């Protein structure tokens, strides 16, 4: 993994070394503590891509990717909670709305942290959450299947689909309120620590001034397509963290060198495609590289488990935690097309 000479990369490395890595196994079993989120807020990392005019860093995309790799490799649960924040920041910064002037600065500076509740929009034409105009605002009805960071996020970017197939994005408080209730935290094979719940919306009303964006569903799908097809930096972060463990064992150094060289190559390809000037082009190529990144991450985490031997079965084993986190990343943000591509590659027995 290359190192970008940027202050936020240095801060991410320090946060990982001093806080996230030493407590990662405990966090995995007990949950992401509020103190971890406070540390992330204070680090400035929540404003990595936010405009400088609003207190953000407006850092190059390479810096955002590298800080994500560092956090994910150190404590994937903490990374997953804070990574939700960056999409609302980008959306609010891009579109002029009352929300931008009220919330962008506190979001950019880390005073306020946002979560996301809109992945369900990808299920269209099925509509898990419906948005209905009502008395100077919008009423939301339905179920948000997944919301991460409950009790840690301050606000959330919520979306629903209207009867006219328009997607309505609003910013609202991430707390129980009239028309909004949360399930108990989900018990998951990995990242239970990230405090993921489902949300029941039974007439949640949000005023017009909380609307961030209204966009036709087809336009949303076009913009969302490359985002879901690109390889996540977290895949590389977990892969590199696992290879560091392998390299520290007497028999693992050559294996680590070989896998690291291959992971470096796929990382370069993935980020080159992600930077393509036409975002919705090269989707098959993006999916192919994403699948190769999955394969190498899986090989790296498997190697870490093998190198650790029987100790890898202990719940306080870093290798075992990374293997479970890698399993989670295989399906995080998964679309139907990505699933078909991945399954097809596994069935063929050939690298994608």
Coordinates of C-alpha atoms in Angstrom, one line a residue:
X1 CA 0.0 0.0 0.0
X2 CA 1.4 3.4 -1.0
X3 CA 1.5 6.3 1.5
X4 CA 0.1 9.6 0.4
X5 CA 1.9 12.6 2.0
X6 CA -1.2 14.3 3.4
X7 CA -1.9 15.3 7.1
X8 CA -5.2 13.3 7.1
X9 CA -3.3 10.1 6.2
X10 CA -1.0 10.7 9.1
X11 CA -3.9 11.3 11.4
X12 CA -5.6 8.1 10.2
X13 CA -2.4 6.1 10.8
X14 CA -2.1 7.6 14.3
X15 CA -5.7 6.9 15.1
X16 CA -5.3 3.3 13.9
X17 CA -2.1 2.7 15.8
X18 CA -3.0 4.3 19.1
X19 CA -6.7 3.5 19.4
X20 CA -8.3 1.3 16.8
X21 CA -5.9 -1.6 16.5
X22 CA -5.2 -2.1 20.2
X23 CA -9.0 -2.3 21.0
X24 CA -10.3 -3.9 17.8
X25 CA -11.0 -7.4 19.2
X26 CA -12.8 -6.0 22.2
X27 CA -14.8 -3.6 20.0
X28 CA -15.7 -6.6 17.7
X29 CA -17.2 -8.4 20.7
X30 CA -18.7 -5.4 22.7
X31 CA -19.6 -2.8 20.1
X32 CA -18.2 0.5 18.7
X33 CA -18.0 2.8 21.7
X34 CA -19.0 6.5 21.5
X35 CA -15.4 7.3 22.5
X36 CA -14.2 5.8 19.2
X37 CA -16.6 8.0 17.3
X38 CA -15.5 11.1 19.3
X39 CA -11.9 10.3 18.3
X40 CA -12.9 10.0 14.6
X41 CA -14.8 13.3 14.8
X42 CA -11.8 15.1 16.4
X43 CA -9.4 13.7 13.8
X44 CA -10.9 15.7 10.9
X45 CA -11.4 12.6 8.8
X46 CA -15.2 13.1 8.6
X47 CA -14.4 16.2 6.4
X48 CA -11.9 14.5 4.1
X49 CA -13.9 15.3 1.0
X50 CA -16.0 18.2 2.2
X51 CA -15.5 21.7 0.8
X52 CA -12.9 23.9 2.5
X53 CA -15.4 26.8 2.5
X54 CA -17.5 24.8 5.0
X55 CA -14.6 23.6 7.2
X56 CA -13.7 20.5 5.3
X57 CA -10.3 19.3 3.9
X58 CA -11.4 18.9 0.2
X59 CA -8.6 16.3 0.0
X60 CA -7.9 14.4 -3.3
X61 CA -9.8 11.2 -3.8
X62 CA -6.6 9.2 -3.3
X63 CA -6.4 10.5 0.3
X64 CA -10.0 9.6 1.0
X65 CA -9.3 6.1 -0.3
X66 CA -6.1 5.6 1.7
X67 CA -7.7 6.8 4.9
X68 CA -10.5 4.4 4.4
X69 CA -8.1 1.6 3.8
X70 CA -6.3 2.4 7.0
X71 CA -9.4 2.6 9.2
X72 CA -10.9 -0.6 7.7
X73 CA -7.8 -2.5 8.2
X74 CA -7.5 -1.3 11.8
X75 CA -11.1 -1.8 12.9
X76 CA -13.7 -2.5 10.2
X77 CA -16.6 -1.9 12.5
X78 CA -15.5 1.7 13.3
X79 CA -14.7 2.2 9.6
X80 CA -18.2 1.1 8.6
X81 CA -19.9 3.4 11.0
X82 CA -18.0 6.5 9.9
X83 CA -18.0 5.6 6.2
X84 CA -21.8 6.2 6.1
X85 CA -21.1 9.9 6.8
X86 CA -19.3 10.7 3.5
X87 CA -22.2 10.1 1.1
X88 CA -24.5 12.6 2.8
X89 CA -21.7 15.1 2.9
X90 CA -21.0 14.7 -0.8
X91 CA -24.7 14.9 -1.7
X92 CA -25.4 18.0 0.5
X93 CA -22.3 19.7 -0.9
X94 CA -23.4 19.0 -4.5
X95 CA -27.0 20.3 -4.4
X96 CA -28.2 23.7 -3.3
X97 CA -30.8 23.3 -0.6
X98 CA -31.6 24.8 2.9
X99 CA -29.9 21.7 4.3
X100 CA -26.6 22.7 2.9
X101 CA -26.4 26.0 4.8
X102 CA -27.7 24.6 8.0
X103 CA -25.8 21.3 8.2
X104 CA -22.8 21.2 5.8
X105 CA -20.4 23.0 8.1
X106 CA -21.1 20.8 11.2
X107 CA -21.0 17.7 9.0
X108 CA -17.7 18.8 7.5
X109 CA -16.0 19.7 10.8
X110 CA -17.2 16.5 12.5
X111 CA -19.5 18.3 15.0
X112 CA -22.3 16.2 13.6
X113 CA -22.1 12.7 12.1
X114 CA -24.6 11.3 9.5
X115 CA -25.8 7.8 8.7
X116 CA -27.5 6.6 5.5
X117 CA -30.9 5.0 5.0
X118 CA -31.4 4.7 1.3
X119 CA -29.8 1.4 0.0
X120 CA -33.4 0.1 -0.2
X121 CA -34.0 2.4 -3.2
X122 CA -31.9 -0.1 -5.2
X123 CA -34.8 -2.6 -4.9
X124 CA -37.0 -0.6 -7.3
X125 CA -39.6 -1.4 -8.7
X126 CA -40.2 -2.8 -5.3
X127 CA -40.6 0.2 -2.9
X128 CA -39.7 -0.7 0.7
X129 CA -40.1 3.0 1.7
X130 CA -42.7 5.3 0.2
X131 CA -42.5 9.1 0.3
X132 CA -45.9 11.0 0.2
X133 CA -46.2 14.8 0.0
X134 CA -48.1 16.1 3.0
X135 CA -48.8 19.6 4.4
X136 CA -45.6 21.3 3.5
X137 CA -43.4 18.3 3.8
X138 CA -43.1 14.5 3.2
X139 CA -44.5 11.5 5.0
X140 CA -42.5 8.3 5.0
X141 CA -44.0 4.8 5.3
X142 CA -42.3 1.4 5.2
X143 CA -39.2 -0.4 6.4
X144 CA -35.5 0.5 6.1
X145 CA -33.9 -2.9 6.3
X146 CA -30.5 -1.7 7.4
X147 CA -29.3 1.3 9.3
X148 CA -25.8 1.3 10.7
X149 CA -24.6 3.4 13.6
X150 CA -27.8 3.6 15.5
X151 CA -27.1 5.5 18.7
X152 CA -23.8 6.8 17.3
X153 CA -25.0 8.9 14.3
X154 CA -26.6 12.3 15.0
X155 CA -28.6 12.6 11.7
X156 CA -29.5 10.3 8.8
X157 CA -30.0 10.7 5.1
X158 CA -33.3 9.0 4.4
X159 CA -34.8 8.3 1.1
X160 CA -38.3 7.2 -0.1
X161 CA -39.8 6.7 -3.5
X162 CA -43.0 8.5 -4.6
X163 CA -45.9 7.1 -6.7
X164 CA -44.4 9.0 -9.6
X165 CA -41.1 7.1 -9.2
X166 CA -39.2 10.1 -7.8
X167 CA -36.6 9.5 -5.1
X168 CA -36.8 12.0 -2.2
X169 CA -33.8 12.4 0.0
X170 CA -34.2 14.2 3.4
X171 CA -32.0 14.8 6.4
X172 CA -33.6 14.0 9.7
X173 CA -32.5 13.1 13.3
X174 CA -31.2 9.6 13.8
X175 CA -33.4 8.9 16.9
X176 CA -36.7 7.4 17.8
X177 CA -39.4 10.0 17.2
X178 CA -43.1 10.0 16.1
X179 CA -43.4 7.8 13.1
X180 CA -39.9 6.3 13.5
X181 CA -38.8 3.3 15.6
X182 CA -35.8 1.1 15.6
X183 CA -35.4 -2.7 16.0
X184 CA -33.0 -4.2 18.5
X185 CA -29.4 -4.2 17.2
X186 CA -28.9 -7.1 14.8
X187 CA -26.7 -10.0 15.8
X188 CA -24.5 -10.6 12.7
X189 CA -21.6 -13.0 11.9
X190 CA -19.4 -9.9 11.4
X191 CA -19.7 -6.2 12.3
X192 CA -22.4 -6.7 14.9
X193 CA -20.3 -4.0 16.7
X194 CA -21.4 -1.4 14.1
X195 CA -24.9 -1.2 15.7
X196 CA -27.1 -2.0 12.7
X197 CA -30.8 -1.9 13.1
X198 CA -33.9 -1.9 10.9
X199 CA -36.2 1.2 11.0
X200 CA -40.0 1.2 10.9
X201 CA -41.5 4.3 9.4
X202 CA -45.1 4.8 10.3
X203 CA -46.0 8.2 9.1
X204 CA -42.6 10.0 9.8
X205 CA -43.1 13.6 8.7
X206 CA -40.2 15.7 7.5
X207 CA -40.6 19.3 6.5
X208 CA -39.7 20.6 3.0
X209 CA -36.7 22.5 4.3
X210 CA -35.1 19.1 5.2
X211 CA -35.2 17.9 1.6
X212 CA -31.7 17.5 0.2
X213 CA -32.6 16.3 -3.3
X214 CA -35.5 15.0 -5.4
X215 CA -34.5 13.0 -8.5
X216 CA -36.2 10.6 -10.9
X217 CA -35.5 7.0 -9.9
X218 CA -33.9 6.3 -13.3
X219 CA -31.4 9.1 -12.8
X220 CA -30.6 7.9 -9.4
X221 CA -29.9 4.4 -10.7
X222 CA -27.6 5.7 -13.4
X223 CA -25.5 7.6 -10.8
X224 CA -25.6 4.7 -8.4
X225 CA -24.4 2.1 -10.9
X226 CA -20.7 2.8 -10.9
X227 CA -20.6 3.4 -7.2
X228 CA -21.9 -0.1 -6.6
X229 CA -19.6 -1.6 -9.2
X230 CA -16.3 -0.1 -7.9
X231 CA -14.1 -2.0 -5.5
X232 CA -14.3 -0.6 -2.0
X233 CA -11.1 0.7 -0.4
X234 CA -12.1 -1.4 2.7
X235 CA -11.4 -4.6 0.7
X236 CA -7.8 -3.5 0.2
X237 CA -7.5 -2.3 3.8
X238 CA -8.6 -5.7 5.2
X239 CA -6.5 -7.5 2.7
X240 CA -3.3 -5.6 3.6
X241 CA -4.0 -6.0 7.3
X242 CA -4.3 -9.7 6.9
X243 CA -1.0 -9.9 4.9
X244 CA 0.8 -8.0 7.6
X245 CA -0.1 -10.8 10.0
X246 CA 1.0 -13.4 7.5
X247 CA 4.4 -11.7 6.9
X248 CA 5.0 -11.7 10.7
X249 CA 5.1 -15.5 10.8
X250 CA 8.2 -17.6 10.0
X251 CA 6.6 -19.5 7.1
X252 CA 4.5 -16.7 5.7
X253 CA 6.8 -14.1 4.3
X254 CA 6.9 -15.4 0.7
X255 CA 3.2 -16.0 0.7
X256 CA 2.7 -12.4 1.9
X257 CA 5.0 -11.0 -0.7
X258 CA 3.3 -12.8 -3.5
X259 CA -0.2 -11.9 -2.5
X260 CA 0.7 -8.3 -1.7
X261 CA 2.1 -7.8 -5.3
X262 CA -1.1 -9.2 -6.8
X263 CA -3.2 -7.0 -4.5
X264 CA -1.2 -3.9 -5.4
X265 CA -1.9 -4.6 -9.1
X266 CA -5.6 -5.0 -8.6
X267 CA -5.8 -2.0 -6.4
X268 CA -4.1 0.1 -9.2
X269 CA -6.6 -1.2 -11.8
X270 CA -9.6 -0.7 -9.5
X271 CA -8.8 2.9 -8.7
X272 CA -7.9 3.7 -12.4
X273 CA -11.4 2.5 -13.4
X274 CA -13.0 4.4 -10.5
X275 CA -11.4 7.6 -11.8
X276 CA -12.8 7.0 -15.4
X277 CA -14.0 10.4 -16.7
X278 CA -17.4 8.9 -17.6
X279 CA -18.7 7.4 -14.3
X280 CA -21.3 5.0 -15.8
X281 CA -19.0 3.5 -18.4
X282 CA -16.8 0.3 -18.1
X283 CA -19.2 -1.3 -15.6
X284 CA -18.4 -4.9 -16.7
X285 CA -14.7 -4.1 -16.3
X286 CA -15.3 -2.5 -12.8
X287 CA -17.2 -5.6 -11.7
X288 CA -14.5 -7.9 -13.0
X289 CA -11.8 -6.1 -11.0
X290 CA -14.0 -5.9 -8.0
X291 CA -14.4 -9.7 -8.1
X292 CA -10.6 -10.1 -8.4
X293 CA -10.1 -7.8 -5.4
X294 CA -12.6 -10.0 -3.4
X295 CA -10.7 -13.2 -4.4
X296 CA -7.4 -11.7 -3.2
X297 CA -8.8 -10.4 0.0
X298 CA -10.3 -13.8 0.7
X299 CA -6.9 -15.4 -0.1
X300 CA -5.2 -12.9 2.3
X301 CA -7.5 -13.5 5.2
X302 CA -7.4 -17.3 4.6
X303 CA -3.6 -17.1 4.7
X304 CA -3.8 -15.2 8.0
X305 CA -6.0 -17.9 9.5
X306 CA -3.7 -20.7 8.3
X307 CA -0.6 -18.9 9.5
X308 CA -2.2 -18.4 12.9
X309 CA -3.0 -22.1 13.3
X310 CA -5.4 -23.2 16.0
X311 CA -5.0 -19.8 17.7
X312 CA -7.1 -18.3 14.8
X313 CA -10.2 -20.0 16.2
X314 CA -10.2 -17.8 19.4
X315 CA -12.6 -14.9 19.4
X316 CA -9.7 -12.6 20.3
X317 CA -7.7 -13.6 17.2
X318 CA -7.1 -10.8 14.8
X319 CA -6.8 -13.2 11.9
X320 CA -10.3 -14.7 12.6
X321 CA -11.8 -11.2 13.0
X322 CA -10.3 -10.1 9.7
X323 CA -11.7 -13.2 8.0
X324 CA -15.2 -12.5 9.2
X325 CA -14.9 -8.8 8.2
X326 CA -13.8 -9.9 4.8
X327 CA -16.9 -12.1 4.6
X328 CA -19.0 -9.1 5.4
X329 CA -17.3 -7.0 2.6
X330 CA -18.2 -9.7 0.1
X331 CA -21.9 -8.6 0.4
X332 CA -21.7 -5.0 1.6
X333 CA -23.4 -2.8 -0.9
X334 CA -24.1 -5.8 -3.1
X335 CA -26.3 -5.3 -6.2
X336 CA -28.0 -8.1 -8.3
X337 CA -25.5 -7.6 -11.1
X338 CA -22.5 -7.8 -8.8
X339 CA -23.9 -11.0 -7.2
X340 CA -24.4 -12.6 -10.6
X341 CA -20.9 -11.7 -11.7
X342 CA -19.3 -13.0 -8.6
X343 CA -21.3 -16.2 -8.6
X344 CA -20.5 -16.8 -12.3
X345 CA -16.8 -16.4 -11.6
X346 CA -16.9 -18.8 -8.7
X347 CA -18.8 -21.3 -10.9
X348 CA -16.2 -21.1 -13.7
X349 CA -13.3 -21.8 -11.4
X350 CA -11.3 -19.1 -13.3
X351 CA -10.1 -15.7 -12.1
X352 CA -12.4 -12.9 -13.4

